[in-house]
Short mmCIF file of C-alpha atoms in Angstrom, two decimals:
data_model
loop_
_atom_site.label_atom_id
_atom_site.label_comp_id
_atom_site.label_asym_id
_atom_site.label_seq_id
_atom_site.Cartn_x
_atom_site.Cartn_y
_atom_site.Cartn_z
CA MET A 1 -17.74 -35.99 -30.02
CA VAL A 2 -18.28 -32.72 -31.90
CA GLU A 3 -19.34 -33.38 -35.52
CA GLY A 4 -16.57 -32.73 -38.03
CA LEU A 5 -13.73 -33.10 -35.53
CA SER A 6 -11.34 -36.04 -35.56
CA HIS A 7 -10.70 -37.82 -32.27
CA SER A 8 -7.26 -36.18 -32.00
CA ALA A 9 -8.59 -32.70 -32.78
CA TYR A 10 -11.40 -33.17 -30.28
CA GLU A 11 -8.90 -34.14 -27.58
CA GLU A 12 -6.79 -31.07 -28.38
CA GLU A 13 -9.87 -28.85 -28.17
CA GLU A 14 -10.84 -30.41 -24.84
CA GLU A 15 -7.29 -29.91 -23.52
CA ALA A 16 -7.27 -26.24 -24.59
CA SER A 17 -10.66 -25.71 -22.97
CA SER A 18 -9.50 -27.37 -19.76
CA SER A 19 -6.30 -25.27 -19.72
CA SER A 20 -8.28 -22.07 -20.25
CA LEU A 21 -10.67 -23.00 -17.43
CA ALA A 22 -7.76 -23.75 -15.08
CA SER A 23 -6.21 -20.39 -15.94
CA ARG A 24 -9.46 -18.56 -15.18
CA ASN A 25 -9.84 -20.47 -11.91
CA THR A 26 -6.30 -19.59 -10.84
CA LEU A 27 -6.97 -15.92 -11.54
CA ARG A 28 -9.96 -16.12 -9.19
CA TYR A 29 -7.78 -17.35 -6.36
CA ILE A 30 -5.02 -14.84 -7.03
CA ILE A 31 -7.57 -12.06 -6.67
CA LEU A 32 -9.00 -13.65 -3.53
CA GLY A 33 -5.45 -13.89 -2.16
CA LEU A 34 -4.74 -10.23 -2.91
CA LEU A 35 -7.98 -9.18 -1.25
CA GLY A 36 -7.03 -11.35 1.70
CA THR A 37 -4.14 -8.97 2.38
CA ARG A 38 -6.33 -5.85 2.36
CA PRO A 39 -9.38 -4.37 0.61
CA MET A 40 -8.52 -3.15 -2.89
CA THR A 41 -10.03 -1.40 -5.87
CA GLY A 42 -9.81 -2.98 -9.31
CA TYR A 43 -7.03 -0.50 -10.08
CA ASP A 44 -5.14 -1.57 -6.95
CA ILE A 45 -5.38 -5.21 -8.03
CA LYS A 46 -4.07 -4.41 -11.51
CA GLN A 47 -1.16 -2.48 -9.97
CA ALA A 48 -0.37 -5.47 -7.75
CA PHE A 49 -0.25 -7.69 -10.83
CA ASP A 50 2.06 -5.31 -12.68
CA ARG A 51 4.40 -4.73 -9.75
CA ALA A 52 4.54 -8.04 -7.93
CA ILE A 53 2.96 -10.88 -9.92
CA ALA A 54 3.72 -10.18 -13.58
CA SER A 55 6.87 -12.34 -13.54
CA TYR A 56 4.82 -15.52 -13.10
CA TRP A 57 1.21 -14.61 -13.86
CA ASN A 58 -0.31 -11.85 -15.96
CA ALA A 59 -3.85 -10.54 -16.27
CA GLY A 60 -5.40 -7.63 -18.15
CA SER A 61 -7.80 -5.13 -16.64
CA SER A 62 -10.80 -6.63 -18.45
CA GLN A 63 -10.01 -10.10 -17.03
CA ILE A 64 -9.65 -8.67 -13.53
CA TYR A 65 -12.94 -6.76 -13.60
CA THR A 66 -14.81 -9.69 -15.15
CA THR A 67 -13.48 -11.97 -12.42
CA LEU A 68 -14.38 -9.45 -9.69
CA LYS A 69 -17.93 -9.33 -11.05
CA SER A 70 -18.13 -13.13 -10.93
CA LEU A 71 -16.72 -13.28 -7.39
CA LYS A 72 -19.24 -10.70 -6.23
CA HIS A 73 -22.08 -12.64 -7.86
CA GLU A 74 -20.97 -15.76 -5.97
CA GLY A 75 -20.83 -13.89 -2.67
CA LEU A 76 -17.07 -14.34 -2.29
CA VAL A 77 -16.34 -10.61 -2.30
CA GLU A 78 -18.36 -7.54 -1.41
CA VAL A 79 -17.99 -4.04 -2.75
CA GLU A 80 -18.18 -0.65 -1.07
CA VAL A 81 -18.77 2.38 -3.28
CA ILE A 82 -16.73 5.34 -2.06
CA GLU A 83 -18.08 8.63 -3.38
CA GLN A 84 -15.59 11.22 -4.63
CA LYS A 85 -16.50 14.77 -5.58
CA SER A 86 -13.84 15.60 -8.15
CA ARG A 87 -13.24 12.10 -9.51
CA PRO A 88 -15.34 9.02 -10.37
CA ASN A 89 -16.53 6.96 -7.41
CA ARG A 90 -14.23 4.17 -6.25
CA LYS A 91 -15.33 0.56 -5.77
CA LEU A 92 -13.48 -1.02 -2.88
CA TYR A 93 -13.58 -4.83 -2.85
CA ARG A 94 -13.04 -7.00 0.23
CA LEU A 95 -13.36 -10.68 1.05
CA THR A 96 -16.53 -11.98 2.61
CA PRO A 97 -16.28 -14.81 5.19
CA ARG A 98 -17.35 -17.14 2.42
CA GLY A 99 -14.56 -15.78 0.21
CA GLN A 100 -12.00 -16.30 2.97
CA ALA A 101 -13.19 -19.88 3.40
CA GLU A 102 -12.87 -20.47 -0.35
CA LEU A 103 -9.33 -19.04 -0.34
CA ASP A 104 -8.39 -21.23 2.64
CA ARG A 105 -9.77 -24.29 0.87
CA TRP A 106 -7.75 -23.55 -2.29
CA LEU A 107 -4.54 -22.99 -0.32
CA CYS A 108 -4.93 -26.41 1.31
CA GLU A 109 -5.49 -28.26 -1.99
CA PRO A 110 -2.56 -30.32 -3.34
CA ILE A 111 -0.88 -28.69 -6.34
CA PRO A 112 -1.45 -30.73 -9.52
CA GLU A 113 1.49 -31.84 -11.64
CA ARG A 114 2.03 -29.27 -14.34
CA PHE A 115 3.56 -29.21 -17.80
CA THR A 116 3.97 -25.64 -18.96
CA LYS A 117 3.59 -24.55 -22.58
CA ASP A 118 6.58 -22.55 -23.79
CA GLU A 119 6.48 -21.19 -27.35
CA PHE A 120 10.16 -20.19 -27.29
CA LEU A 121 11.37 -23.69 -26.38
CA THR A 122 8.93 -25.27 -28.82
CA LYS A 123 10.27 -23.12 -31.67
CA LEU A 124 13.87 -23.70 -30.59
CA PHE A 125 13.19 -27.46 -30.70
CA PHE A 126 12.72 -27.20 -34.47
CA CYS A 127 15.48 -24.69 -35.21
CA GLY A 128 17.62 -27.49 -36.64
CA GLU A 129 15.36 -27.15 -39.68
CA THR A 130 16.36 -23.51 -40.25
CA SER A 131 19.63 -21.56 -40.31
CA ASP A 132 21.91 -20.96 -37.35
CA ALA A 133 21.49 -17.23 -37.97
CA THR A 134 17.72 -17.51 -37.44
CA ALA A 135 18.19 -19.58 -34.29
CA LEU A 136 20.71 -17.03 -33.01
CA GLN A 137 18.17 -14.23 -33.40
CA HIS A 138 15.64 -16.17 -31.33
CA LEU A 139 18.24 -16.77 -28.64
CA LEU A 140 19.33 -13.12 -28.58
CA GLN A 141 15.71 -12.00 -28.22
CA HIS A 142 15.15 -14.55 -25.48
CA ARG A 143 18.23 -13.29 -23.64
CA GLU A 144 16.85 -9.74 -23.74
CA SER A 145 13.55 -10.98 -22.33
CA LEU A 146 15.31 -12.82 -19.50
CA LEU A 147 17.40 -9.75 -18.67
CA ARG A 148 14.28 -7.56 -18.53
CA GLN A 149 12.57 -10.03 -16.22
CA LEU A 150 15.63 -10.20 -13.96
CA GLN A 151 15.72 -6.42 -13.85
CA HIS A 152 12.07 -6.45 -12.75
CA MET A 153 12.85 -9.03 -10.06
CA GLU A 154 15.67 -6.84 -8.73
CA TRP A 155 13.33 -3.84 -8.66
CA ALA A 156 10.72 -5.88 -6.79
CA ARG A 157 13.26 -7.05 -4.23
CA GLN A 158 14.39 -3.48 -3.55
CA GLN A 159 10.78 -2.33 -3.29
CA TYR A 160 9.49 -5.02 -0.96
CA ALA A 161 12.30 -6.82 0.85
CA ASN A 162 12.88 -4.15 3.50
CA ARG A 163 9.41 -2.62 3.52
CA PRO A 164 7.80 -2.50 6.99
CA THR A 165 4.94 -4.98 7.16
CA ARG A 166 2.32 -6.04 9.65
CA ARG A 167 2.29 -9.51 8.09
CA PRO A 168 5.91 -10.77 8.04
CA ARG A 169 4.96 -14.37 7.20
CA LEU A 170 3.09 -13.22 4.11
CA LEU A 171 6.09 -11.18 2.98
CA GLU A 172 8.41 -14.13 3.69
CA TYR A 173 6.58 -16.38 1.24
CA GLN A 174 6.21 -13.62 -1.35
CA MET A 175 9.97 -13.12 -1.27
CA LEU A 176 10.46 -16.89 -1.53
CA VAL A 177 8.46 -16.90 -4.77
CA ARG A 178 10.62 -14.10 -6.13
CA GLU A 179 13.78 -15.97 -5.11
CA TYR A 180 12.55 -19.11 -6.85
CA LYS A 181 11.62 -17.22 -10.04
CA GLU A 182 14.94 -15.39 -10.09
CA ALA A 183 16.84 -18.69 -9.82
CA VAL A 184 14.86 -20.10 -12.77
CA LEU A 185 15.55 -16.99 -14.85
CA ARG A 186 19.28 -17.05 -14.07
CA ALA A 187 19.51 -20.73 -14.97
CA GLY A 188 17.76 -20.03 -18.26
CA LEU A 189 20.08 -17.09 -18.93
CA GLU A 190 23.16 -19.27 -18.33
CA VAL A 191 22.00 -21.89 -20.85
CA THR A 192 21.03 -19.19 -23.34
CA GLU A 193 24.42 -17.46 -23.08
CA ARG A 194 26.22 -20.74 -23.77
CA ALA A 195 24.04 -21.44 -26.81
CA ILE A 196 24.61 -17.92 -28.16
CA ALA A 197 28.38 -18.26 -27.78
CA ARG A 198 28.32 -21.66 -29.53
CA LEU A 199 26.29 -20.40 -32.48
CA LYS A 200 28.36 -17.23 -32.85
CA GLN A 201 31.52 -19.33 -32.97
CA ARG A 202 30.06 -21.69 -35.56
CA LEU A 203 28.84 -18.82 -37.75
CA SER A 204 32.26 -17.20 -37.47
CA ASP A 205 34.02 -20.42 -38.45
CA ASN A 206 31.79 -20.76 -41.53
CA THR A 207 32.53 -17.27 -42.87
#
């Protein structure tokens, strides 16, 4: 045990460390999966995150490039430098056979049971200790977030659903993920709308 830490604090620190490691590991496999579709630059990968993956996983440019460097060091990806006269050279990353084997292994692993951390729901859990007006503000902000995410999902569906593809099975499962995420968002929006209406009515009755 680390000196100065209680048993409970040590367990919390270990859990946070484990969660952070799992997150970094998942990012590795997302990048391997993206490169499995086609060779990409770091910029291409970031664009793929922003356009297609942001609704369920996010990563900054620094995380992406750090992970690419690690994958290259492990021999899971290789890089081709493409010289450009008027612009900086491009680094094009592609899977190595070893990287493809690692991706295949990950895809065949059973998915562990997961308990997600949600700051909004955690704060809402304790809103009985504050005013209804404060809770209503949290719910209104959450509704706006859900609506923005649903708008992004609709944009993604229009962009990708009817796009010609040489890999229809890959597109099928990508659209399945979007369908699943959209259903979760709409369910959350329905509950949020009911809670907003209930709080607005109660606040109105108390005025």
